[in-house]
PDB file of C-alpha atoms in Angstrom:
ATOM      1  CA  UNK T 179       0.000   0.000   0.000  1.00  0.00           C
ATOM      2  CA  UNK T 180       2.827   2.363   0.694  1.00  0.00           C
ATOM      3  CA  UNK T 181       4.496   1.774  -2.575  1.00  0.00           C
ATOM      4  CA  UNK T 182       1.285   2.582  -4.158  1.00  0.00           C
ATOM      5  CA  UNK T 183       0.936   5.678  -2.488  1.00  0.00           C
ATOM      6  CA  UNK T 184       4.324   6.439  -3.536  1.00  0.00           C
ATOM      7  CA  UNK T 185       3.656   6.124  -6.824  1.00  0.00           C
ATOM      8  CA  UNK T 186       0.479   8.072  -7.104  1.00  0.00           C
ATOM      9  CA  UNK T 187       2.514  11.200  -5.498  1.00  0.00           C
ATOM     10  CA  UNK T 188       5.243  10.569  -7.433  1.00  0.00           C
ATOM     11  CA  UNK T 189       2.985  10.872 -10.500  1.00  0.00           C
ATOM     12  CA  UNK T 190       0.909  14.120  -9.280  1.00  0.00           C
ATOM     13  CA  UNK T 191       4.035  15.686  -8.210  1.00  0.00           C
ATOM     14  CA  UNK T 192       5.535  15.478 -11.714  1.00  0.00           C
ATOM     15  CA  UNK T 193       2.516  15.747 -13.595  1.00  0.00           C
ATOM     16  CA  UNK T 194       2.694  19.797 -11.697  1.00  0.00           C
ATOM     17  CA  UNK T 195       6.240  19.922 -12.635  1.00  0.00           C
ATOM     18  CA  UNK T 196       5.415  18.913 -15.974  1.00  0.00           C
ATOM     19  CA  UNK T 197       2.515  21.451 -16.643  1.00  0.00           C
ATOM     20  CA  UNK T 198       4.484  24.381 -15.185  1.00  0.00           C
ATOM     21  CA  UNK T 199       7.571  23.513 -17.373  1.00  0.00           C
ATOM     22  CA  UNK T 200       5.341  23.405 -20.519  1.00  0.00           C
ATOM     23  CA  UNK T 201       3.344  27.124 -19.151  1.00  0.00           C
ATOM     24  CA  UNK T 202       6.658  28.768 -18.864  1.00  0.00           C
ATOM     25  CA  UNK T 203       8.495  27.592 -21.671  1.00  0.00           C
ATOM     26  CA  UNK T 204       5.462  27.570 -24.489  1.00  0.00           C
ATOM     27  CA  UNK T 205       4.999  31.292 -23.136  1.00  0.00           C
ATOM     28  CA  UNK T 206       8.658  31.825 -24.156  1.00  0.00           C
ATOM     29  CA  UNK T 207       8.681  30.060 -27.517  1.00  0.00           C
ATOM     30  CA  UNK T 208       5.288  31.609 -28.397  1.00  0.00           C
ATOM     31  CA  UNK T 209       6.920  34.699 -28.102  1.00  0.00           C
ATOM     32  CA  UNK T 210       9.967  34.182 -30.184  1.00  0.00           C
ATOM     33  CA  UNK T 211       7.377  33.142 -32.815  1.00  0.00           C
ATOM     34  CA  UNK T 212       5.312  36.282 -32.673  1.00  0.00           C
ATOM     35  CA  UNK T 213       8.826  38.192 -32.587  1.00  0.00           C
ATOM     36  CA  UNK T 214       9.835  36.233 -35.747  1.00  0.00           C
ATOM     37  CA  UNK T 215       6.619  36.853 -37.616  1.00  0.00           C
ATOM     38  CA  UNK T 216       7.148  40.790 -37.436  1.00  0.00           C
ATOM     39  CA  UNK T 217      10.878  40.424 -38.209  1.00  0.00           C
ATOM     40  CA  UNK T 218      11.493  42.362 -41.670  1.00  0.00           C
ATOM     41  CA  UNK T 219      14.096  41.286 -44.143  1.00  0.00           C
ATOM     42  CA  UNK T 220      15.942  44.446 -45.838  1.00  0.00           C
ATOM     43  CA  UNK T 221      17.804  44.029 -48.682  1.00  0.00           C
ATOM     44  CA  UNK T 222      20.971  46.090 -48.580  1.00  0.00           C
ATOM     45  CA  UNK T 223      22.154  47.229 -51.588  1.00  0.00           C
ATOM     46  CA  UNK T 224      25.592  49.187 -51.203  1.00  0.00           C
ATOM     47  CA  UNK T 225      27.155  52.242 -52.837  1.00  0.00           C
ATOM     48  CA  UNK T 226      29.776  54.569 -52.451  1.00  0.00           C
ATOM     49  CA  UNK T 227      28.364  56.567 -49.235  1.00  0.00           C
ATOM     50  CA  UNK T 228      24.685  55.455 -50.070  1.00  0.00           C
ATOM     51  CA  UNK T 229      22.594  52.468 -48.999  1.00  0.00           C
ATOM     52  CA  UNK T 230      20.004  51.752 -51.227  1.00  0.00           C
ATOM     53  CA  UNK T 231      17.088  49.356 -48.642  1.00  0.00           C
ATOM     54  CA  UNK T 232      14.319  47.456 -50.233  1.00  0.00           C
ATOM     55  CA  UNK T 233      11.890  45.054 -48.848  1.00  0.00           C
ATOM     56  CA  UNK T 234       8.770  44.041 -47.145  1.00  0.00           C
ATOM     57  CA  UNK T 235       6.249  44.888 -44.375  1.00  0.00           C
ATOM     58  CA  UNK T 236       3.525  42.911 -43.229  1.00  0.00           C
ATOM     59  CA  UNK T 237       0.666  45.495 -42.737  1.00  0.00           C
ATOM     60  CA  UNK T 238      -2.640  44.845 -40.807  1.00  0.00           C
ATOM     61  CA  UNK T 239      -4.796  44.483 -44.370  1.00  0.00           C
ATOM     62  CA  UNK T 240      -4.858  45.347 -47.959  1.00  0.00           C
ATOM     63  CA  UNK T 241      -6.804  48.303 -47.150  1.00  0.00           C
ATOM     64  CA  UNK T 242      -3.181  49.900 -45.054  1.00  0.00           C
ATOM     65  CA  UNK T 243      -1.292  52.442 -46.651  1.00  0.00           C
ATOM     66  CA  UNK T 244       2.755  52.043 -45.938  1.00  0.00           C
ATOM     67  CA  UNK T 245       5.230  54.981 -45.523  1.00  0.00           C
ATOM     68  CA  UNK T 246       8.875  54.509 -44.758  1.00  0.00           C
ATOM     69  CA  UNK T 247      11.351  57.134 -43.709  1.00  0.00           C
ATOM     70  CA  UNK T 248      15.078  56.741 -42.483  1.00  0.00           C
ATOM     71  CA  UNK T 249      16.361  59.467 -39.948  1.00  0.00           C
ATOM     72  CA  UNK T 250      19.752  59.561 -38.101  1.00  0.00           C
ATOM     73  CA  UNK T 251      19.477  59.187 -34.557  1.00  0.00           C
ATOM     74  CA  UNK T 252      23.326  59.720 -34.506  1.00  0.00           C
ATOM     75  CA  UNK T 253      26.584  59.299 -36.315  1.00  0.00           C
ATOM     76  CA  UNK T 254      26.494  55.679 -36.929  1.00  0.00           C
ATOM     77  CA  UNK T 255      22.354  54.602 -35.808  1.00  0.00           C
ATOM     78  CA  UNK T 256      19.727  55.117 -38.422  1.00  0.00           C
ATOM     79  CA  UNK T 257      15.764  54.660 -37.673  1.00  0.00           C
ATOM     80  CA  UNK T 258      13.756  53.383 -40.353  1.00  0.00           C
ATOM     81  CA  UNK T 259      10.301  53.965 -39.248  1.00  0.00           C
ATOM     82  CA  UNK T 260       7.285  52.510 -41.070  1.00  0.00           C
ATOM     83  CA  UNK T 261       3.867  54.030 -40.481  1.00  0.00           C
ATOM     84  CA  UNK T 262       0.529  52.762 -41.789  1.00  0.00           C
ATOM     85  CA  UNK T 263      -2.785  53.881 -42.141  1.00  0.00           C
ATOM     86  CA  UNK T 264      -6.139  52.381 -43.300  1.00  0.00           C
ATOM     87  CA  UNK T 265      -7.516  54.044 -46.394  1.00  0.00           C
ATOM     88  CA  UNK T 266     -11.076  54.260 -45.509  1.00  0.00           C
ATOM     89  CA  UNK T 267     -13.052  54.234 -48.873  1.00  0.00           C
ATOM     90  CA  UNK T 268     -11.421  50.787 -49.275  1.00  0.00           C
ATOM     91  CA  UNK T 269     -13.339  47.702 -48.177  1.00  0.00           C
ATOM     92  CA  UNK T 270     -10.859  44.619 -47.453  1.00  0.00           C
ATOM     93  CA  UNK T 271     -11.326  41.672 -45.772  1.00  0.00           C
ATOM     94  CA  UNK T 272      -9.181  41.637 -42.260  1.00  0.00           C
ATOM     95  CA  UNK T 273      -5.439  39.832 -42.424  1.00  0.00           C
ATOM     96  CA  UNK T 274      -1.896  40.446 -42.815  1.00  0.00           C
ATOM     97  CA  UNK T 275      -0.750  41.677 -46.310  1.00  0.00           C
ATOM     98  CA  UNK T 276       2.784  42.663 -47.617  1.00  0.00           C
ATOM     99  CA  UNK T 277       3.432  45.898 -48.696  1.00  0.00           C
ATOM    100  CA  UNK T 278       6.598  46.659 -50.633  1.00  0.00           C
ATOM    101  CA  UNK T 279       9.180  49.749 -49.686  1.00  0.00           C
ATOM    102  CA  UNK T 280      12.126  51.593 -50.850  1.00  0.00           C
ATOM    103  CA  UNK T 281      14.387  53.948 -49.027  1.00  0.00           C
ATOM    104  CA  UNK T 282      17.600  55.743 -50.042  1.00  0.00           C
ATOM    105  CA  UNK T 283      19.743  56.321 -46.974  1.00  0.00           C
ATOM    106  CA  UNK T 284      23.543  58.670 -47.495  1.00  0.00           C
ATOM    107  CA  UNK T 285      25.730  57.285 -45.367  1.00  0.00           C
ATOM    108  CA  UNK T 286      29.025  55.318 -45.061  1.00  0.00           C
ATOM    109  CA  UNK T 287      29.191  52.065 -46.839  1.00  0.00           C
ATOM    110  CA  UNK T 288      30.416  50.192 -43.758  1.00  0.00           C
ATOM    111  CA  UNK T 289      29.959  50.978 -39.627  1.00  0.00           C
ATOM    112  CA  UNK T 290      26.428  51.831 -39.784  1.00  0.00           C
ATOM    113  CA  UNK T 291      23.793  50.614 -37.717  1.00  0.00           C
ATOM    114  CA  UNK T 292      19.656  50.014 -38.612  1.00  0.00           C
ATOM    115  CA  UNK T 293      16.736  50.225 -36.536  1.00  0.00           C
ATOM    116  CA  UNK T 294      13.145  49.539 -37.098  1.00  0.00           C
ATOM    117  CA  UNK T 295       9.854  50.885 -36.096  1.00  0.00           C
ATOM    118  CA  UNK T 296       6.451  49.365 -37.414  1.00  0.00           C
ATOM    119  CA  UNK T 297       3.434  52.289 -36.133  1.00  0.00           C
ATOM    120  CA  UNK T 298       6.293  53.444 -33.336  1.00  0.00           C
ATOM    121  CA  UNK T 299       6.441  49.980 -32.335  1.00  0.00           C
ATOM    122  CA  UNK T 300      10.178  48.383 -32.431  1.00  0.00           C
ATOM    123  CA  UNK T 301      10.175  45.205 -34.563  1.00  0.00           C
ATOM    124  CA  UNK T 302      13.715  43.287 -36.175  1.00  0.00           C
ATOM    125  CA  UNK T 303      15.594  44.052 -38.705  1.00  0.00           C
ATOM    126  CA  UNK T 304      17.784  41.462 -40.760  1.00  0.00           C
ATOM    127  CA  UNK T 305      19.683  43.290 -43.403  1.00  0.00           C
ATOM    128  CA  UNK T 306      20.967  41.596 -46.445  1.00  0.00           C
ATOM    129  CA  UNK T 307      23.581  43.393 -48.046  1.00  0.00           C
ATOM    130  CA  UNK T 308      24.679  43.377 -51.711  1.00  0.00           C
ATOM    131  CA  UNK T 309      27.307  45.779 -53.878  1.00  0.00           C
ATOM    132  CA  UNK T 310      26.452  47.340 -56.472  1.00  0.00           C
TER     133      UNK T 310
END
């Protein structure tokens, strides 16, 4: 009887561990998904003292305007910010849709650092970059 008894706590007791484990770590791994999904490739294409970006943003619908703008924070950080807005004598259904951009930012072809904002919301950057 003992043994049994054993064996049932050992089983609820780990059955807990087990349940807070998956809680704590799904939580985190959901998150790196959702971070993942907003992440925006930029496709760097490099000239003398000039970066020419290109790429896509996922924008709440089809019915979302995108502007993009780069401004220098400092001597070597750039902010690309990326603002939408809904045109309203659109109808669209509701759903993530890729919108295309196209910046020209004068800088130096190496030591420079990009940021991103989506709607003044930070999201990741990956930047690809190509010579020209």
């Amino acid at each position: 009887m003992r043994m049994l008894w054993n064996l049932v706590s050992f089983t609820a007791v780990a059955g807990v561990a087990a349940y807070i484990v998956f809680l704590v770590l799904g939580s985190a791994v959901e998150a790196q998904v959702v971070y993942d999904a907003n992440r925006v490739v930029v496709r760097d294409r490099l000239g003398q003292r000039v970066h020419n970006l290109s790429g896509m943003v996922m924008v709440p619908s089809e019915c979302h305007a995108l502007e993009s703008r780069a401004k220098q924070i400092d001597g070597a950080n750039f902010l690309i910010e990326f603002r939408t807005w809904e045109d309203p004598s659109r109808t669209c259904f509701s759903g993530a849709a890729p919108k295309q951009f196209h910046l020209t930012v004068f800088a130096p072809s190496v030591g420079v650092a990009f940021q991103a904002t989506l709607d003044d919301v930070p999201i990741p950057l990956e930047l690809i970059p190509a010579i020209e």
